[in-house]
Amino acid sequence: LKTLSMVLLVGCSAPDVPSRVVAQPVDAHRYQLLLEGMPLAEVDVDHVNLSRVEAALGPDGRLAVTVHHGREGGASLRLLAPDQVLLATSTQDDLSAPRWSPDGDALAVVRQLPSVQSAASPQLRHRGELLLIDLGGRQIRIASVEDASRVLGWDDEGVLFTRFGRGDLPSEQLWRVDPTTHALEPVLREPSGQVYRPRLHGDLLSYVRAQDPLATLPGPGQRVELVVADGKGREIRSIPLVGAMPHRPRLEHGRLVFSVEGRPEGRAIDLRDGKMQHRLQQVPGWVTPPPGALLSSLTMPYIHQVYDTPNSFNGHWACGPTSTLMAIQHFGRLKTWPIKVNIPSTHTSNYGAYVAL
C-alpha cells in the first residue's frame, strides 16, 4: 500500500466519511482510494477482478483498509502510514469494513465466519465475531456476540453494529455495545417490520423497513419505507417506496439524499419539514427498431460487467443486469451512452453506464 497525500487529510474526518472513501481501479493490480475525488493512497492487490478493498478515514487522517483476497480467500485489515497488518483471517473467513473510534485509538470490525446449519436447526445461521482492535494489533472479542454482521460506526455511547436474523436471506438487527463494559443493548427495541441496509450518518441512522421479508428486492407493488431515526432509534422521518430500494442514502445539509435502484430517479427529503424533492437522471431514450427488422440481422454487443461499467461502480456481482442489457441490445432498443473507463486499459464503453443505474 502506498500513501499519496495523507498530510492534506488531517482534520478532514467527518461522521459519514467512511462511506465517501471509494476504491477505484487504476490498473489490473492496483486500487486508488479517493475522498471526493482527491487521491489518498494506492493499494496493491492480486487482481482487481478478484480482490475488493474497503477503507475508512480516521480522525487524524490515517487510513484503515480491509482487503478481501479473492484469489486465495480470506481478508486482512491494514493500517497505512506506516503500513501495518493488524489482522489476517483464514481463507474461510472474511472481514467487514473497518470503523474508527472517535479518538482514533481503536477500530471495530466483524470477522465474518462460514454460515452453518444442522439437522436440529435447518435454518441457515450466519455467524460473525465483533472485534475491537487497538493500533498495536491487540484484539478484544465481544464474547456474547456470535451473529454480528458489520459495524456501522461509533457514537458517544459505544459501537453501533448489526446482527443477523435467522434464515437464508436474513434481515439485520441494530445493536450497540459499550467498548469498556461490553454491555449490549438493542437500538430498535420494538422494530415494526424487517430491517435492511442500515447506515450511520453522524448522529442519525437510516434503514429500510419492510413488513414482509425481502429475498433480494421488493416485488412489484410491494411497499417498503426508508426510515430516518436518531441514535436511540426514535423515528424522525419515513419515506415510502413501492417496488424499489433506496441506494446509498447520505446526509447533505440537513437533507437525506438517495437514488432509487433500477430507476433514473433521485430524491432528497428535508429532515426538518419533510418536504421531498425529486430529480431525474438524464438517460438516453429508447430506440424503435426499423419496421420489418429481421432478428437474424440483429447483433448482440458484448458488455463486460467489470471492464465496461463506470470506474466508480463495482461490477463483480453485476452479471445478471449486464446479461439482461446485452439481451435488450440484441433488439437494439437503447441508445448509446458513452463513458470513459480505464480497466484494463482506457476505452469508451457505449452501454456500461446502464448497468450502474
Tab-separated table of C-alpha atoms in Angstrom:
chain	number	residue	atom	x	y	z
A	1	LEU	CA	0.000	0.000	0.000
A	2	LYS	CA	1.352	3.418	-0.877
A	3	THR	CA	0.250	6.678	0.745
A	4	LEU	CA	-0.094	9.605	-1.660
A	5	SER	CA	-1.198	12.736	0.185
A	6	MET	CA	-2.006	11.978	3.807
A	7	VAL	CA	-0.803	15.362	5.081
A	8	LEU	CA	-3.764	17.063	3.419
A	9	LEU	CA	-6.281	14.971	5.337
A	10	VAL	CA	-5.565	15.854	8.940
A	11	GLY	CA	-8.733	17.291	10.459
A	12	CYS	CA	-10.879	16.363	7.440
A	13	SER	CA	-12.702	13.446	9.050
A	14	ALA	CA	-16.483	13.556	9.457
A	15	PRO	CA	-19.006	11.060	10.847
A	16	ASP	CA	-20.116	9.912	7.406
A	17	VAL	CA	-16.614	9.855	5.864
A	18	PRO	CA	-16.230	6.024	5.651
A	19	SER	CA	-18.954	5.805	3.021
A	20	ARG	CA	-17.291	8.539	0.937
A	21	VAL	CA	-13.866	6.873	0.671
A	22	VAL	CA	-14.101	4.927	-2.575
A	23	ALA	CA	-11.732	2.420	-4.165
A	24	GLN	CA	-11.244	2.866	-7.893
A	25	PRO	CA	-9.137	0.516	-10.056
A	26	VAL	CA	-6.002	2.114	-11.514
A	27	ASP	CA	-4.813	-0.950	-13.405
A	28	ALA	CA	-5.167	-4.711	-13.083
A	29	HIS	CA	-3.297	-4.847	-9.758
A	30	ARG	CA	-3.908	-1.519	-8.006
A	31	TYR	CA	-6.788	0.337	-6.415
A	32	GLN	CA	-6.669	4.058	-5.716
A	33	LEU	CA	-8.514	5.333	-2.640
A	34	LEU	CA	-10.346	8.605	-3.238
A	35	LEU	CA	-12.151	11.053	-0.968
A	36	GLU	CA	-14.454	13.301	-3.004
A	37	GLY	CA	-12.120	12.916	-5.986
A	38	MET	CA	-8.910	13.571	-4.043
A	39	PRO	CA	-6.389	10.690	-4.109
A	40	LEU	CA	-5.426	9.346	-0.691
A	41	ALA	CA	-3.439	6.163	-1.261
A	42	GLU	CA	-2.926	3.184	-3.525
A	43	VAL	CA	-3.497	-0.442	-2.571
A	44	ASP	CA	-1.793	-3.355	-4.324
A	45	VAL	CA	-3.930	-6.479	-4.802
A	46	ASP	CA	-3.619	-9.789	-6.666
A	47	HIS	CA	-6.074	-8.596	-9.302
A	48	VAL	CA	-8.890	-6.058	-9.248
A	49	ASN	CA	-11.217	-8.654	-10.804
A	50	LEU	CA	-10.699	-10.896	-7.782
A	51	SER	CA	-9.958	-8.698	-4.759
A	52	ARG	CA	-12.016	-5.929	-3.174
A	53	VAL	CA	-10.955	-3.043	-0.947
A	54	GLU	CA	-12.918	-1.087	1.715
A	55	ALA	CA	-11.347	1.849	3.557
A	56	ALA	CA	-12.144	4.182	6.446
A	57	LEU	CA	-10.501	7.516	7.226
A	58	GLY	CA	-9.642	8.169	10.862
A	59	PRO	CA	-9.991	11.489	12.715
A	60	ASP	CA	-6.235	12.136	12.416
A	61	GLY	CA	-6.072	11.308	8.707
A	62	ARG	CA	-4.899	7.701	8.921
A	63	LEU	CA	-6.464	5.080	6.692
A	64	ALA	CA	-7.596	1.626	7.748
A	65	VAL	CA	-8.180	-0.762	4.861
A	66	THR	CA	-9.902	-4.130	4.632
A	67	VAL	CA	-8.612	-6.141	1.662
A	68	HIS	CA	-10.743	-9.104	0.574
A	69	HIS	CA	-8.398	-11.613	-1.073
A	70	GLY	CA	-10.395	-13.108	-3.915
A	71	ARG	CA	-7.744	-15.470	-5.273
A	72	GLU	CA	-6.839	-17.380	-2.097
A	73	GLY	CA	-9.760	-16.351	0.124
A	74	GLY	CA	-9.718	-14.609	3.478
A	75	ALA	CA	-9.153	-10.949	4.262
A	76	SER	CA	-6.676	-8.655	6.002
A	77	LEU	CA	-7.049	-5.424	7.970
A	78	ARG	CA	-4.224	-2.974	7.285
A	79	LEU	CA	-3.230	0.395	8.638
A	80	LEU	CA	-1.441	2.908	6.420
A	81	ALA	CA	1.404	5.278	7.241
A	82	PRO	CA	3.270	3.182	8.154
A	83	ASP	CA	1.915	0.021	6.547
A	84	GLN	CA	0.907	-2.439	9.261
A	85	VAL	CA	-1.204	-5.604	9.126
A	86	LEU	CA	-3.453	-5.582	12.198
A	87	LEU	CA	-5.414	-8.738	11.420
A	88	ALA	CA	-5.372	-11.528	8.836
A	89	THR	CA	-8.080	-14.181	8.646
A	90	SER	CA	-8.056	-17.774	7.477
A	91	THR	CA	-9.058	-18.454	3.885
A	92	GLN	CA	-12.571	-19.428	5.061
A	93	ASP	CA	-13.302	-16.157	6.900
A	94	ASP	CA	-13.845	-12.569	5.837
A	95	LEU	CA	-13.850	-9.097	7.422
A	96	SER	CA	-16.326	-6.237	7.347
A	97	ALA	CA	-15.286	-2.688	6.542
A	98	PRO	CA	-13.387	-1.122	9.488
A	99	ARG	CA	-14.750	1.768	11.540
A	100	TRP	CA	-12.667	4.159	13.653
A	101	SER	CA	-13.332	5.196	17.248
A	102	PRO	CA	-13.893	8.963	17.711
A	103	ASP	CA	-10.435	9.395	19.314
A	104	GLY	CA	-8.685	7.423	16.562
A	105	ASP	CA	-7.164	4.928	19.025
A	106	ALA	CA	-9.133	1.840	18.028
A	107	LEU	CA	-11.012	0.132	15.214
A	108	ALA	CA	-14.119	-2.018	15.225
A	109	VAL	CA	-14.569	-4.777	12.670
A	110	VAL	CA	-16.531	-8.010	12.263
A	111	ARG	CA	-14.757	-11.266	11.472
A	112	GLN	CA	-17.348	-12.968	9.260
A	113	LEU	CA	-17.360	-16.763	9.717
A	114	PRO	CA	-18.831	-19.502	7.497
A	115	SER	CA	-22.575	-19.998	7.935
A	116	VAL	CA	-23.756	-23.264	9.464
A	117	GLN	CA	-26.882	-25.379	9.725
A	118	SER	CA	-27.739	-28.692	11.340
A	119	ALA	CA	-30.498	-31.284	11.419
A	120	ALA	CA	-31.687	-29.807	14.700
A	121	SER	CA	-31.619	-26.268	13.249
A	122	PRO	CA	-32.218	-26.442	9.471
A	123	GLN	CA	-32.356	-22.661	9.074
A	124	LEU	CA	-29.029	-21.245	7.943
A	125	ARG	CA	-27.240	-19.495	10.820
A	126	HIS	CA	-24.951	-16.663	9.794
A	127	ARG	CA	-22.036	-16.078	12.143
A	128	GLY	CA	-19.704	-13.216	12.926
A	129	GLU	CA	-17.418	-12.074	15.752
A	130	LEU	CA	-17.333	-8.427	16.808
A	131	LEU	CA	-13.713	-7.323	17.405
A	132	LEU	CA	-12.268	-4.153	18.898
A	133	ILE	CA	-8.648	-3.659	17.831
A	134	ASP	CA	-6.153	-1.104	19.124
A	135	LEU	CA	-3.401	0.237	16.883
A	136	GLY	CA	-0.886	-2.163	18.359
A	137	GLY	CA	-2.936	-5.044	16.978
A	138	ARG	CA	-4.384	-6.176	20.336
A	139	GLN	CA	-7.822	-7.727	19.813
A	140	ILE	CA	-10.789	-7.731	22.166
A	141	ARG	CA	-13.595	-10.066	21.153
A	142	ILE	CA	-17.101	-9.297	22.401
A	143	ALA	CA	-17.764	-12.820	23.625
A	144	SER	CA	-21.543	-12.525	23.864
A	145	VAL	CA	-21.944	-11.764	20.136
A	146	GLU	CA	-21.795	-14.694	17.691
A	147	ASP	CA	-24.053	-13.372	14.918
A	148	ALA	CA	-22.506	-9.982	14.075
A	149	SER	CA	-22.897	-8.787	10.501
A	150	ARG	CA	-20.992	-5.487	10.179
A	151	VAL	CA	-20.027	-2.337	12.060
A	152	LEU	CA	-21.872	0.884	11.260
A	153	GLY	CA	-19.719	3.189	13.380
A	154	TRP	CA	-19.150	4.674	16.830
A	155	ASP	CA	-21.105	7.263	18.778
A	156	ASP	CA	-20.795	8.744	22.277
A	157	GLU	CA	-22.306	5.627	23.841
A	158	GLY	CA	-20.467	2.856	22.053
A	159	VAL	CA	-20.169	0.871	18.858
A	160	LEU	CA	-23.205	0.543	16.587
A	161	PHE	CA	-23.305	-2.757	14.716
A	162	THR	CA	-25.763	-5.135	13.102
A	163	ARG	CA	-26.655	-8.722	13.926
A	164	PHE	CA	-28.048	-11.317	11.540
A	165	GLY	CA	-31.513	-12.715	11.897
A	166	ARG	CA	-32.092	-16.412	11.175
A	167	GLY	CA	-32.728	-17.753	7.677
A	168	ASP	CA	-31.104	-17.961	4.254
A	169	LEU	CA	-31.727	-14.284	3.469
A	170	PRO	CA	-31.904	-12.630	6.870
A	171	SER	CA	-32.730	-9.098	7.842
A	172	GLU	CA	-30.422	-7.234	10.223
A	173	GLN	CA	-30.914	-6.077	13.800
A	174	LEU	CA	-29.410	-2.846	15.149
A	175	TRP	CA	-27.390	-3.113	18.376
A	176	ARG	CA	-24.945	-1.054	20.412
A	177	VAL	CA	-22.100	-2.321	22.612
A	178	ASP	CA	-20.214	-0.384	25.288
A	179	PRO	CA	-16.498	-0.793	24.397
A	180	THR	CA	-15.484	-0.742	28.094
A	181	THR	CA	-18.080	-2.904	29.831
A	182	HIS	CA	-19.147	-4.896	26.735
A	183	ALA	CA	-22.782	-4.347	27.752
A	184	LEU	CA	-25.221	-4.830	24.853
A	185	GLU	CA	-28.471	-3.023	24.078
A	186	PRO	CA	-30.803	-3.096	21.063
A	187	VAL	CA	-31.159	0.224	19.238
A	188	LEU	CA	-34.617	-0.630	17.882
A	189	ARG	CA	-36.348	-2.229	20.838
A	190	GLU	CA	-39.587	-2.992	19.028
A	191	PRO	CA	-38.992	-2.767	15.274
A	192	SER	CA	-42.277	-2.727	13.374
A	193	GLY	CA	-41.059	-4.849	10.480
A	194	GLN	CA	-37.929	-6.329	8.914
A	195	VAL	CA	-34.829	-4.106	8.875
A	196	TYR	CA	-32.460	-3.928	5.880
A	197	ARG	CA	-29.472	-1.817	4.839
A	198	PRO	CA	-28.932	0.275	7.993
A	199	ARG	CA	-26.447	3.148	7.713
A	200	LEU	CA	-24.998	5.642	10.169
A	201	HIS	CA	-24.918	9.365	9.330
A	202	GLY	CA	-23.219	11.070	12.254
A	203	ASP	CA	-25.922	11.219	14.969
A	204	LEU	CA	-28.622	9.790	12.704
A	205	LEU	CA	-29.491	6.358	11.354
A	206	SER	CA	-31.254	5.298	8.205
A	207	TYR	CA	-32.611	1.873	7.328
A	208	VAL	CA	-35.155	0.182	5.087
A	209	ARG	CA	-38.228	-1.264	6.791
A	210	ALA	CA	-40.409	-3.917	5.173
A	211	GLN	CA	-43.425	-5.677	6.640
A	212	ASP	CA	-42.628	-8.903	4.785
A	213	PRO	CA	-39.175	-10.447	4.347
A	214	LEU	CA	-37.314	-9.469	1.185
A	215	ALA	CA	-35.499	-12.017	-0.958
A	216	THR	CA	-33.354	-9.559	-2.915
A	217	LEU	CA	-35.537	-6.579	-3.842
A	218	PRO	CA	-39.186	-5.664	-3.223
A	219	GLY	CA	-41.605	-7.251	-5.615
A	220	PRO	CA	-43.768	-5.127	-7.924
A	221	GLY	CA	-46.242	-3.271	-5.767
A	222	GLN	CA	-44.517	-4.233	-2.505
A	223	ARG	CA	-44.202	-1.275	-0.161
A	224	VAL	CA	-41.071	-0.534	1.857
A	225	GLU	CA	-40.023	2.537	3.815
A	226	LEU	CA	-36.747	4.404	4.136
A	227	VAL	CA	-36.677	5.369	7.816
A	228	VAL	CA	-34.544	8.098	9.412
A	229	ALA	CA	-34.047	7.801	13.190
A	230	ASP	CA	-31.864	9.277	15.900
A	231	GLY	CA	-29.161	7.307	17.711
A	232	LYS	CA	-31.719	5.941	20.159
A	233	GLY	CA	-33.793	4.513	17.326
A	234	ARG	CA	-36.564	7.104	17.598
A	235	GLU	CA	-38.132	7.661	14.186
A	236	ILE	CA	-37.786	11.133	12.625
A	237	ARG	CA	-38.969	10.634	9.043
A	238	SER	CA	-40.331	7.796	6.934
A	239	ILE	CA	-40.270	7.824	3.124
A	240	PRO	CA	-42.483	5.246	1.358
A	241	LEU	CA	-41.210	3.426	-1.739
A	242	VAL	CA	-43.084	0.925	-3.870
A	243	GLY	CA	-41.294	-1.923	-5.636
A	244	ALA	CA	-37.831	-0.417	-5.216
A	245	MET	CA	-34.989	0.071	-2.748
A	246	PRO	CA	-33.075	3.272	-1.933
A	247	HIS	CA	-29.440	3.315	-2.987
A	248	ARG	CA	-26.732	4.676	-0.666
A	249	PRO	CA	-28.631	7.390	1.208
A	250	ARG	CA	-26.381	10.158	2.529
A	251	LEU	CA	-26.819	13.266	4.639
A	252	GLU	CA	-26.237	16.629	2.933
A	253	HIS	CA	-27.016	19.962	4.620
A	254	GLY	CA	-29.964	18.684	6.624
A	255	ARG	CA	-31.373	16.590	3.784
A	256	LEU	CA	-31.248	12.850	3.203
A	257	VAL	CA	-30.308	12.327	-0.445
A	258	PHE	CA	-30.650	8.984	-2.218
A	259	SER	CA	-31.233	7.407	-5.608
A	260	VAL	CA	-33.744	4.671	-6.387
A	261	GLU	CA	-32.288	1.384	-7.559
A	262	GLY	CA	-33.139	0.409	-11.103
A	263	ARG	CA	-34.716	3.767	-11.907
A	264	PRO	CA	-33.284	7.004	-13.314
A	265	GLU	CA	-34.573	8.798	-10.245
A	266	GLY	CA	-33.096	10.602	-7.274
A	267	ARG	CA	-34.794	12.052	-4.192
A	268	ALA	CA	-33.952	14.348	-1.305
A	269	ILE	CA	-36.004	14.866	1.833
A	270	ASP	CA	-35.581	17.823	4.150
A	271	LEU	CA	-35.418	16.307	7.636
A	272	ARG	CA	-36.769	19.493	9.238
A	273	ASP	CA	-40.032	19.926	7.348
A	274	GLY	CA	-40.334	16.614	5.491
A	275	LYS	CA	-40.508	18.231	2.041
A	276	MET	CA	-39.447	15.882	-0.760
A	277	GLN	CA	-37.595	16.842	-3.929
A	278	HIS	CA	-37.395	14.614	-6.996
A	279	ARG	CA	-34.869	14.704	-9.782
A	280	LEU	CA	-34.436	12.592	-12.902
A	281	GLN	CA	-31.084	11.448	-14.249
A	282	GLN	CA	-30.502	12.205	-17.904
A	283	VAL	CA	-30.642	8.785	-19.510
A	284	PRO	CA	-30.649	8.198	-23.282
A	285	GLY	CA	-34.075	7.142	-24.535
A	286	TRP	CA	-35.452	4.047	-26.189
A	287	VAL	CA	-34.886	3.289	-29.854
A	288	THR	CA	-37.699	1.950	-32.040
A	289	PRO	CA	-36.408	-0.807	-34.358
A	290	PRO	CA	-36.960	-0.191	-38.060
A	291	PRO	CA	-40.121	-1.812	-39.487
A	292	GLY	CA	-39.617	-5.353	-40.665
A	293	ALA	CA	-36.222	-5.790	-38.990
A	294	LEU	CA	-35.215	-9.446	-39.082
A	295	LEU	CA	-33.919	-10.996	-35.877
A	296	SER	CA	-31.258	-12.758	-37.904
A	297	SER	CA	-29.874	-9.366	-38.941
A	298	LEU	CA	-29.507	-8.101	-35.361
A	299	THR	CA	-26.310	-8.495	-33.360
A	300	MET	CA	-25.666	-8.595	-29.638
A	301	PRO	CA	-22.939	-6.282	-28.268
A	302	TYR	CA	-20.568	-7.780	-25.716
A	303	ILE	CA	-20.610	-5.821	-22.431
A	304	HIS	CA	-18.188	-6.736	-19.637
A	305	GLN	CA	-19.593	-6.341	-16.125
A	306	VAL	CA	-16.254	-5.006	-14.771
A	307	TYR	CA	-14.340	-3.646	-17.754
A	308	ASP	CA	-17.245	-1.737	-19.338
A	309	THR	CA	-19.053	-0.349	-16.294
A	310	PRO	CA	-18.139	3.024	-14.676
A	311	ASN	CA	-14.877	3.202	-12.723
A	312	SER	CA	-16.793	4.066	-9.547
A	313	PHE	CA	-19.075	1.001	-9.893
A	314	ASN	CA	-18.091	-2.443	-8.569
A	315	GLY	CA	-19.367	-4.724	-11.298
A	316	HIS	CA	-18.150	-8.051	-9.907
A	317	TRP	CA	-21.691	-9.061	-8.899
A	318	ALA	CA	-23.467	-7.451	-11.864
A	319	CYS	CA	-23.588	-10.456	-14.196
A	320	GLY	CA	-27.408	-10.526	-14.143
A	321	PRO	CA	-28.095	-6.920	-15.181
A	322	THR	CA	-25.185	-6.984	-17.645
A	323	SER	CA	-26.541	-10.090	-19.361
A	324	THR	CA	-30.024	-8.568	-19.424
A	325	LEU	CA	-28.636	-5.405	-21.002
A	326	MET	CA	-26.907	-7.457	-23.700
A	327	ALA	CA	-30.195	-9.246	-24.439
A	328	ILE	CA	-32.047	-5.921	-24.681
A	329	GLN	CA	-29.406	-4.630	-27.086
A	330	HIS	CA	-29.802	-7.721	-29.240
A	331	PHE	CA	-33.010	-5.966	-30.288
A	332	GLY	CA	-31.323	-2.547	-30.495
A	333	ARG	CA	-33.665	-0.890	-28.006
A	334	LEU	CA	-31.295	1.505	-26.183
A	335	LYS	CA	-29.341	4.458	-27.459
A	336	THR	CA	-25.611	4.532	-26.782
A	337	TRP	CA	-24.481	6.181	-23.513
A	338	PRO	CA	-20.716	6.602	-23.977
A	339	ILE	CA	-18.469	6.799	-20.904
A	340	LYS	CA	-14.692	6.587	-20.428
A	341	VAL	CA	-13.397	3.667	-18.339
A	342	ASN	CA	-9.814	2.684	-17.634
A	343	ILE	CA	-9.774	-1.059	-16.813
A	344	PRO	CA	-7.950	-2.996	-18.217
A	345	SER	CA	-6.991	-0.019	-20.409
A	346	THR	CA	-8.624	3.317	-21.202
A	347	HIS	CA	-11.503	2.895	-23.621
A	348	THR	CA	-15.050	4.051	-24.373
A	349	SER	CA	-17.956	1.944	-23.164
A	350	ASN	CA	-21.184	2.583	-25.077
A	351	TYR	CA	-23.605	0.804	-22.753
A	352	GLY	CA	-21.971	0.044	-19.368
A	353	ALA	CA	-23.489	3.127	-17.698
A	354	TYR	CA	-26.924	1.488	-17.857
A	355	VAL	CA	-25.711	-1.329	-15.562
A	356	ALA	CA	-24.804	1.140	-12.801
A	357	LEU	CA	-28.253	2.780	-12.665
